[in-house]
PDB file of C-alpha atoms and ligand atoms in Angstrom:
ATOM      1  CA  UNK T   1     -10.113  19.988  -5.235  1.00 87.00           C
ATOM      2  CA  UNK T   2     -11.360  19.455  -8.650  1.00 93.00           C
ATOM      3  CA  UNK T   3      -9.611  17.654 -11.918  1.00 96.00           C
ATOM      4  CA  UNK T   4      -9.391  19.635 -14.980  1.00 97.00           C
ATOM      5  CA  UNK T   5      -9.350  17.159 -18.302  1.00 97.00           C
ATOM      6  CA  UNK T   6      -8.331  18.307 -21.591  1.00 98.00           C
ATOM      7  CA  UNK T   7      -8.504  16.640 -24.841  1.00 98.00           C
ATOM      8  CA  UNK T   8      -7.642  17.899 -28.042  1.00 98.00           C
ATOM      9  CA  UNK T   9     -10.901  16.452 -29.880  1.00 97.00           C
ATOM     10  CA  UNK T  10      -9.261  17.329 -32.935  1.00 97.00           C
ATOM     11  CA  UNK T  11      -6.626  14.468 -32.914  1.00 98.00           C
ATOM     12  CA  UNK T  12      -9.777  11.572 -31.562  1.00 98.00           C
ATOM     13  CA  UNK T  13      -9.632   8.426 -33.879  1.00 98.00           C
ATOM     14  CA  UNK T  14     -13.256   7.491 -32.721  1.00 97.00           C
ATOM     15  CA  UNK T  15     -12.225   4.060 -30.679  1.00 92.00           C
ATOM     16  CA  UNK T  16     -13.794   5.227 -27.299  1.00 96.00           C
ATOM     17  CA  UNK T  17     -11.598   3.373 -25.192  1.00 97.00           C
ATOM     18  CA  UNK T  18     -11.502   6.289 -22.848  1.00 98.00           C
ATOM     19  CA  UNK T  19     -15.385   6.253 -22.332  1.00 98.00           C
ATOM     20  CA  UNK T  20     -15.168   2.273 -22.096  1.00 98.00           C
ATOM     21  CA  UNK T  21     -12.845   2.596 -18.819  1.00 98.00           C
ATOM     22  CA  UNK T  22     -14.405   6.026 -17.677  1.00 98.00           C
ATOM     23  CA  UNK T  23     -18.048   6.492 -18.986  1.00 97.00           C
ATOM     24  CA  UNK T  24     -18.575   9.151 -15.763  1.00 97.00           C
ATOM     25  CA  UNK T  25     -15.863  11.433 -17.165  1.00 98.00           C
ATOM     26  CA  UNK T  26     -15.730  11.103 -20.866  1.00 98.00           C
ATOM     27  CA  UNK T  27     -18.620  11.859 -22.897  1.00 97.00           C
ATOM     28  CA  UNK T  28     -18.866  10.764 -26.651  1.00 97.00           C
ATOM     29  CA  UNK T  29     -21.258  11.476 -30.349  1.00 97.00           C
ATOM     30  CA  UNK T  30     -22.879   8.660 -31.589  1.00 96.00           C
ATOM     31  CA  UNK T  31     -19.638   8.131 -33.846  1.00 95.00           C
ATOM     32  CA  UNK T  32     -17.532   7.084 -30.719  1.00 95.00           C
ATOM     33  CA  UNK T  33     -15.632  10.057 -30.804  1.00 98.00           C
ATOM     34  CA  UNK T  34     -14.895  12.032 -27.631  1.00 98.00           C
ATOM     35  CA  UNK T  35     -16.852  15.769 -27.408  1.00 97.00           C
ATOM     36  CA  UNK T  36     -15.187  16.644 -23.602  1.00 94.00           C
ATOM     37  CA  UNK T  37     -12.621  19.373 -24.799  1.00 96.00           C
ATOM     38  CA  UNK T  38     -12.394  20.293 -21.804  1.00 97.00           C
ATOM     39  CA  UNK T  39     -14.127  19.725 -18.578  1.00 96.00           C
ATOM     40  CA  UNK T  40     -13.357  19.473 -14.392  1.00 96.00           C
ATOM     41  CA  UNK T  41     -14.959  16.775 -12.931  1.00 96.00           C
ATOM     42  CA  UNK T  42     -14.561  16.479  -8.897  1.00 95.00           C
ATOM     43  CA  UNK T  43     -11.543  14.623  -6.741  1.00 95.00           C
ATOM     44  CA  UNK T  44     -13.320  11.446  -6.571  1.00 97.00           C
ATOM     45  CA  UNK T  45     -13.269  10.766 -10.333  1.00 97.00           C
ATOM     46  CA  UNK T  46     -10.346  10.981 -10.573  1.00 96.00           C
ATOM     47  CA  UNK T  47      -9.043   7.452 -10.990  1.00 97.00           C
ATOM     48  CA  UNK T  48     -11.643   7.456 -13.408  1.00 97.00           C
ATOM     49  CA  UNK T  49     -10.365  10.226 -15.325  1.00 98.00           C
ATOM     50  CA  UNK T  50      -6.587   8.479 -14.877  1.00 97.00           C
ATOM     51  CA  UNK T  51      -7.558   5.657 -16.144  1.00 98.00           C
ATOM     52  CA  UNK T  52      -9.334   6.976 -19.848  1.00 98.00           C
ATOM     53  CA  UNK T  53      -6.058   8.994 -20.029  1.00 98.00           C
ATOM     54  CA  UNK T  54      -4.178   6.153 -19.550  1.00 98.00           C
ATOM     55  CA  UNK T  55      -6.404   3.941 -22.050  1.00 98.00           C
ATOM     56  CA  UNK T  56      -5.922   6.281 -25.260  1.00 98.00           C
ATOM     57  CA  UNK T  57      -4.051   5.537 -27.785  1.00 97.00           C
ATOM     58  CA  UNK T  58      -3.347   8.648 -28.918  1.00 98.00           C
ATOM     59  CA  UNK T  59      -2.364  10.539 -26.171  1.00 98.00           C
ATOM     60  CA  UNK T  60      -4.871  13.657 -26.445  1.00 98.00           C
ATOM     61  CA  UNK T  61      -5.872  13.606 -23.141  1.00 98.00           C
ATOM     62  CA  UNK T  62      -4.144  15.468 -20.315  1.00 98.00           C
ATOM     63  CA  UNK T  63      -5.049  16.001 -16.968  1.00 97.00           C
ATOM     64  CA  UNK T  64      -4.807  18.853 -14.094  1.00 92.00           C
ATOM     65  CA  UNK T  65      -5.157  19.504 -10.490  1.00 79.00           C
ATOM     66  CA  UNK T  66      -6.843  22.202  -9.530  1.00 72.00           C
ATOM     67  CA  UNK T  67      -6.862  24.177  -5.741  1.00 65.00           C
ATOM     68  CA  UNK T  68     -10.702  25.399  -5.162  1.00 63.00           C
TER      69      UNK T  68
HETATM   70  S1  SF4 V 101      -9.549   6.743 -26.472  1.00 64.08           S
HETATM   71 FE1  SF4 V 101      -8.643   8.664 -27.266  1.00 64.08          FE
HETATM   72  S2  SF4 V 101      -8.820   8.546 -29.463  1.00 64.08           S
HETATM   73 FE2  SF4 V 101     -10.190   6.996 -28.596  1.00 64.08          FE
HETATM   74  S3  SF4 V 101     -12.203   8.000 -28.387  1.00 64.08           S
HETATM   75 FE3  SF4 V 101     -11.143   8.317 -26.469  1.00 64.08          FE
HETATM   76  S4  SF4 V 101     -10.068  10.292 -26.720  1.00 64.08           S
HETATM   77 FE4  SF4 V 101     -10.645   9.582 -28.758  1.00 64.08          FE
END
């Protein structure tokens, strides 16, 4: 199984908390603003993934389950 991540880029403030609790799954510019608009990373990132979700403020990131 694979996780699908979403984030709508266009509402990112530029704090990076996601990348600071996930830096395998969330990718940012130089600015600290997330660039992953969309990505699938495998099951065992996860928590990982969970986690950035969980750390923004903002709320723009969502996350799916996939079937392979
Ligand atoms: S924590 Fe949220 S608002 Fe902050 S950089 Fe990551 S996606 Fe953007």
């Amino acid at each position: 199984m694979t996780v699908r991540i979403k984030v709508n880029v266009a509402g990112c403030v530029g704090h990076a908390r996601c990348a600071a609790v996930a830096p395998e799954v969330y990718e940012l510019d130089e600015n600290g603003f997330n660039v992953t608009a969309e990505k699938e990373v495998p099951e065992a990132l996860r928590a990982q993934a969970v986690r950035g979700m969980r750390a923004c403020p903002e709320r723009i990131i969502s996350i799916e389950q996939e079937e392979d």
